[in-house]
Amino acid sequence: MRRDVFQAIADPTRRAIILLVAVQSMTPNALAEHFDTTRQAVSKHLRILTECELLQQNQSGREIYYQLNGDKMKEIDHWLQQFKKIWESRFNQLDDVLATLKTQKK
């Protein structure tokens, strides 16, 4: 089953996992040490993040390492940029209104 990336990042634990693996590849056990939860719960989060392609698995001997998929993060950033443009436009309009009010007050 392919999961939606936005549902995946809605969970705070999964966002924390993304931050951890953004710095370096980590094994499930290494990741689990950062959370006050079971190893199985962390594995479920990893499965969800992998299914939506935010994380990639790399096998090194007997260990599986998880790393961030930068291309998928770029897709999220691209989608968010449209909202950034909207808000910047609104803030610029607010700046114009405030500047007009300031000149009228003088």
Coordinates of N, CA and C in Angstrom, one line a residue:
M1 N 0.8 -1.2 0.0 CA 0.0 0.0 0.0 C 0.9 1.2 0.0
R2 N 0.6 2.2 -0.9 CA 1.4 3.4 -0.9 C 0.7 4.4 0.0
R3 N 1.4 5.0 0.8 CA 0.9 6.0 1.8 C 1.1 7.4 1.3
D4 N 0.3 8.3 1.9 CA 0.3 9.7 1.6 C 1.4 10.3 2.4
V5 N 2.3 11.1 1.8 CA 3.4 11.7 2.5 C 3.0 12.7 3.6
F6 N 1.9 13.3 3.3 CA 1.4 14.3 4.3 C 0.8 13.7 5.5
Q7 N 0.2 12.5 5.4 CA -0.3 11.8 6.5 C 0.9 11.3 7.3
A8 N 1.9 10.9 6.6 CA 3.1 10.4 7.3 C 3.8 11.5 8.1
I9 N 3.9 12.7 7.6 CA 4.6 13.8 8.4 C 3.7 14.4 9.4
A10 N 2.4 14.0 9.4 CA 1.5 14.6 10.4 C 1.8 14.1 11.8
D11 N 2.5 13.0 11.9 CA 2.8 12.4 13.2 C 4.1 13.0 13.8
P12 N 4.1 13.5 15.0 CA 5.3 14.1 15.6 C 6.5 13.1 15.7
T13 N 6.2 11.9 16.0 CA 7.3 10.9 16.1 C 8.0 10.7 14.8
R14 N 7.2 10.6 13.7 CA 7.7 10.4 12.4 C 8.5 11.7 12.0
R15 N 8.1 12.8 12.3 CA 8.8 14.0 12.0 C 10.2 14.0 12.7
A16 N 10.2 13.6 14.0 CA 11.4 13.5 14.7 C 12.4 12.4 14.1
I17 N 11.8 11.3 13.6 CA 12.7 10.3 13.0 C 13.3 10.9 11.7
I18 N 12.5 11.7 11.0 CA 13.0 12.3 9.7 C 14.2 13.3 10.1
L19 N 14.0 14.0 11.2 CA 15.1 14.9 11.6 C 16.4 14.1 12.0
L20 N 16.2 13.0 12.7 CA 17.4 12.2 13.0 C 18.1 11.6 11.8
V21 N 17.4 11.1 10.9 CA 18.0 10.5 9.7 C 18.5 11.5 8.7
A22 N 18.0 12.7 8.9 CA 18.5 13.8 8.0 C 20.0 14.1 8.3
V23 N 20.4 13.9 9.5 CA 21.7 14.1 10.0 C 22.7 13.0 9.6
Q24 N 22.2 11.7 9.8 CA 23.0 10.5 9.5 C 22.1 9.3 9.3
S25 N 22.5 8.4 8.6 CA 21.8 7.1 8.4 C 21.8 6.4 9.8
M26 N 20.7 5.7 10.1 CA 20.6 5.1 11.4 C 19.8 3.8 11.3
T27 N 20.2 2.9 12.2 CA 19.5 1.6 12.3 C 18.2 1.8 13.1
P28 N 17.3 0.8 13.0 CA 16.1 0.9 13.8 C 16.4 1.0 15.3
N29 N 17.3 0.2 15.8 CA 17.7 0.2 17.2 C 18.3 1.5 17.6
A30 N 19.1 2.1 16.8 CA 19.7 3.4 17.2 C 18.6 4.5 17.2
L31 N 17.6 4.4 16.3 CA 16.5 5.3 16.3 C 15.6 5.1 17.6
A32 N 15.4 3.9 17.9 CA 14.5 3.6 19.0 C 15.1 4.1 20.3
E33 N 16.4 4.2 20.5 CA 17.0 4.8 21.7 C 16.6 6.2 21.9
H34 N 16.1 6.9 20.9 CA 15.8 8.3 21.0 C 14.3 8.6 21.5
F35 N 13.6 7.5 21.6 CA 12.1 7.6 21.9 C 11.8 6.7 23.1
D36 N 10.8 7.2 23.8 CA 10.3 6.5 25.0 C 9.1 5.6 24.5
T37 N 9.4 4.7 23.6 CA 8.4 3.8 23.1 C 9.0 2.5 22.7
T38 N 8.3 1.5 22.3 CA 8.8 0.2 22.0 C 9.5 0.2 20.6
R39 N 10.4 -0.7 20.5 CA 11.1 -0.9 19.2 C 10.1 -1.2 18.1
Q40 N 9.1 -2.0 18.4 CA 8.0 -2.3 17.4 C 7.3 -1.0 17.0
A41 N 7.0 -0.1 17.9 CA 6.4 1.1 17.5 C 7.2 2.0 16.5
V42 N 8.5 2.0 16.8 CA 9.5 2.7 15.9 C 9.5 2.0 14.6
S43 N 9.5 0.7 14.6 CA 9.5 0.0 13.3 C 8.3 0.3 12.5
K44 N 7.1 0.4 13.1 CA 5.9 0.8 12.4 C 6.0 2.2 11.8
H45 N 6.6 3.1 12.5 CA 6.8 4.5 11.9 C 7.8 4.4 10.8
L46 N 8.8 3.6 10.9 CA 9.8 3.5 9.8 C 9.2 2.8 8.6
R47 N 8.3 1.9 8.8 CA 7.6 1.2 7.6 C 6.7 2.3 6.9
I48 N 6.0 3.1 7.7 CA 5.2 4.1 7.1 C 6.0 5.1 6.3
L49 N 7.1 5.6 6.9 CA 8.0 6.5 6.2 C 8.6 5.9 5.0
T50 N 8.9 4.7 5.0 CA 9.5 4.0 3.8 C 8.4 3.8 2.8
E51 N 7.2 3.4 3.1 CA 6.1 3.2 2.2 C 5.8 4.5 1.4
C52 N 5.9 5.6 2.1 CA 5.6 6.9 1.4 C 6.9 7.5 0.7
E53 N 8.0 6.7 0.8 CA 9.3 7.1 0.1 C 10.0 8.2 0.7
L54 N 9.7 8.6 2.0 CA 10.5 9.6 2.6 C 11.8 9.1 3.1
L55 N 11.9 7.8 3.5 CA 13.1 7.1 3.9 C 13.4 6.0 2.9
Q56 N 14.7 5.7 2.8 CA 15.2 4.6 2.0 C 16.0 3.7 2.9
Q57 N 15.9 2.4 2.6 CA 16.6 1.4 3.4 C 17.8 1.0 2.7
N58 N 18.9 0.8 3.4 CA 20.2 0.3 2.8 C 20.7 -0.8 3.7
Q59 N 20.9 -1.9 3.2 CA 21.4 -3.1 3.9 C 23.0 -3.0 3.9
S60 N 23.5 -3.1 5.1 CA 25.0 -3.2 5.3 C 25.3 -4.4 6.2
G61 N 25.6 -5.5 5.6 CA 25.8 -6.7 6.4 C 24.4 -7.2 6.9
R62 N 24.4 -7.3 8.2 CA 23.1 -7.8 8.9 C 22.2 -6.6 9.3
E63 N 22.8 -5.4 9.2 CA 22.1 -4.2 9.6 C 21.3 -3.5 8.5
I64 N 20.2 -2.9 8.8 CA 19.5 -2.1 7.9 C 19.6 -0.6 8.4
Y65 N 20.0 0.2 7.5 CA 20.2 1.6 7.8 C 19.1 2.4 7.0
Y66 N 18.5 3.4 7.7 CA 17.5 4.3 7.1 C 18.2 5.6 6.8
Q67 N 17.9 6.1 5.6 CA 18.4 7.5 5.3 C 17.2 8.2 4.6
L68 N 17.4 9.5 4.7 CA 16.4 10.4 4.1 C 16.4 10.4 2.6
N69 N 15.3 10.4 2.0 CA 15.1 10.5 0.5 C 15.0 12.0 0.2
G70 N 16.0 12.7 -0.2 CA 16.0 14.1 -0.5 C 15.1 14.5 -1.6
D71 N 14.9 13.6 -2.6 CA 14.0 13.9 -3.7 C 12.6 14.1 -3.2
K72 N 12.2 13.2 -2.3 CA 10.8 13.3 -1.8 C 10.6 14.5 -1.0
M73 N 11.6 14.9 -0.2 CA 11.5 16.1 0.5 C 11.4 17.3 -0.4
K74 N 12.1 17.3 -1.5 CA 12.0 18.4 -2.5 C 10.5 18.5 -3.0
E75 N 9.8 17.4 -3.2 CA 8.4 17.4 -3.6 C 7.6 18.1 -2.6
I76 N 7.8 17.8 -1.3 CA 7.1 18.5 -0.2 C 7.4 20.0 -0.2
D77 N 8.6 20.3 -0.4 CA 9.0 21.8 -0.4 C 8.4 22.5 -1.5
H78 N 8.4 21.8 -2.7 CA 7.8 22.4 -3.9 C 6.3 22.7 -3.6
W79 N 5.6 21.8 -3.0 CA 4.2 22.0 -2.7 C 4.0 23.1 -1.7
L80 N 4.8 23.2 -0.7 CA 4.7 24.2 0.3 C 5.0 25.6 -0.3
Q81 N 5.8 25.7 -1.3 CA 6.2 27.0 -1.8 C 5.0 27.8 -2.3
Q82 N 4.0 27.2 -2.8 CA 2.8 27.9 -3.2 C 2.2 28.7 -2.1
F83 N 2.2 28.1 -0.9 CA 1.6 28.8 0.3 C 2.5 29.9 0.8
K84 N 3.8 29.7 0.7 CA 4.8 30.7 1.0 C 4.5 32.0 0.2
K85 N 4.3 31.8 -1.1 CA 4.1 32.9 -2.0 C 2.8 33.6 -1.6
I86 N 1.7 32.9 -1.3 CA 0.5 33.5 -0.9 C 0.7 34.3 0.4
W87 N 1.3 33.8 1.4 CA 1.5 34.5 2.6 C 2.4 35.7 2.4
E88 N 3.5 35.6 1.6 CA 4.4 36.7 1.4 C 3.6 37.8 0.7
S89 N 2.7 37.5 -0.2 CA 1.9 38.5 -0.9 C 1.0 39.2 0.1
R90 N 0.4 38.4 1.0 CA -0.5 39.0 2.0 C 0.2 39.9 3.0
F91 N 1.4 39.5 3.4 CA 2.2 40.4 4.3 C 2.7 41.6 3.6
N92 N 3.0 41.5 2.3 CA 3.3 42.7 1.5 C 2.1 43.7 1.4
Q93 N 0.9 43.1 1.3 CA -0.3 44.0 1.2 C -0.5 44.6 2.6
L94 N -0.2 43.9 3.7 CA -0.4 44.5 5.0 C 0.7 45.6 5.2
D95 N 1.9 45.4 4.8 CA 2.9 46.4 4.8 C 2.5 47.7 4.1
D96 N 1.9 47.5 3.0 CA 1.4 48.7 2.2 C 0.3 49.4 2.9
V97 N -0.6 48.7 3.5 CA -1.7 49.3 4.3 C -1.2 50.0 5.5
L98 N -0.3 49.4 6.2 CA 0.3 50.1 7.4 C 1.1 51.3 7.0
A99 N 1.9 51.3 5.9 CA 2.6 52.4 5.4 C 1.6 53.5 5.1
T100 N 0.5 53.2 4.4 CA -0.5 54.2 4.1 C -1.0 54.9 5.3
L101 N -1.4 54.1 6.3 CA -2.0 54.6 7.5 C -1.0 55.4 8.3
K102 N 0.3 55.1 8.2 CA 1.3 55.9 8.9 C 1.5 57.2 8.3
T103 N 1.4 57.3 6.9 CA 1.6 58.6 6.2 C 0.3 59.4 6.4
Q104 N -0.9 58.8 6.5 CA -2.1 59.6 6.7 C -2.1 60.1 8.1
K105 N -1.5 59.5 9.1 CA -1.6 59.9 10.5 C -0.7 61.2 10.7
K106 N 0.3 61.4 9.9 CA 1.2 62.5 10.0 C 0.6 63.8 9.6

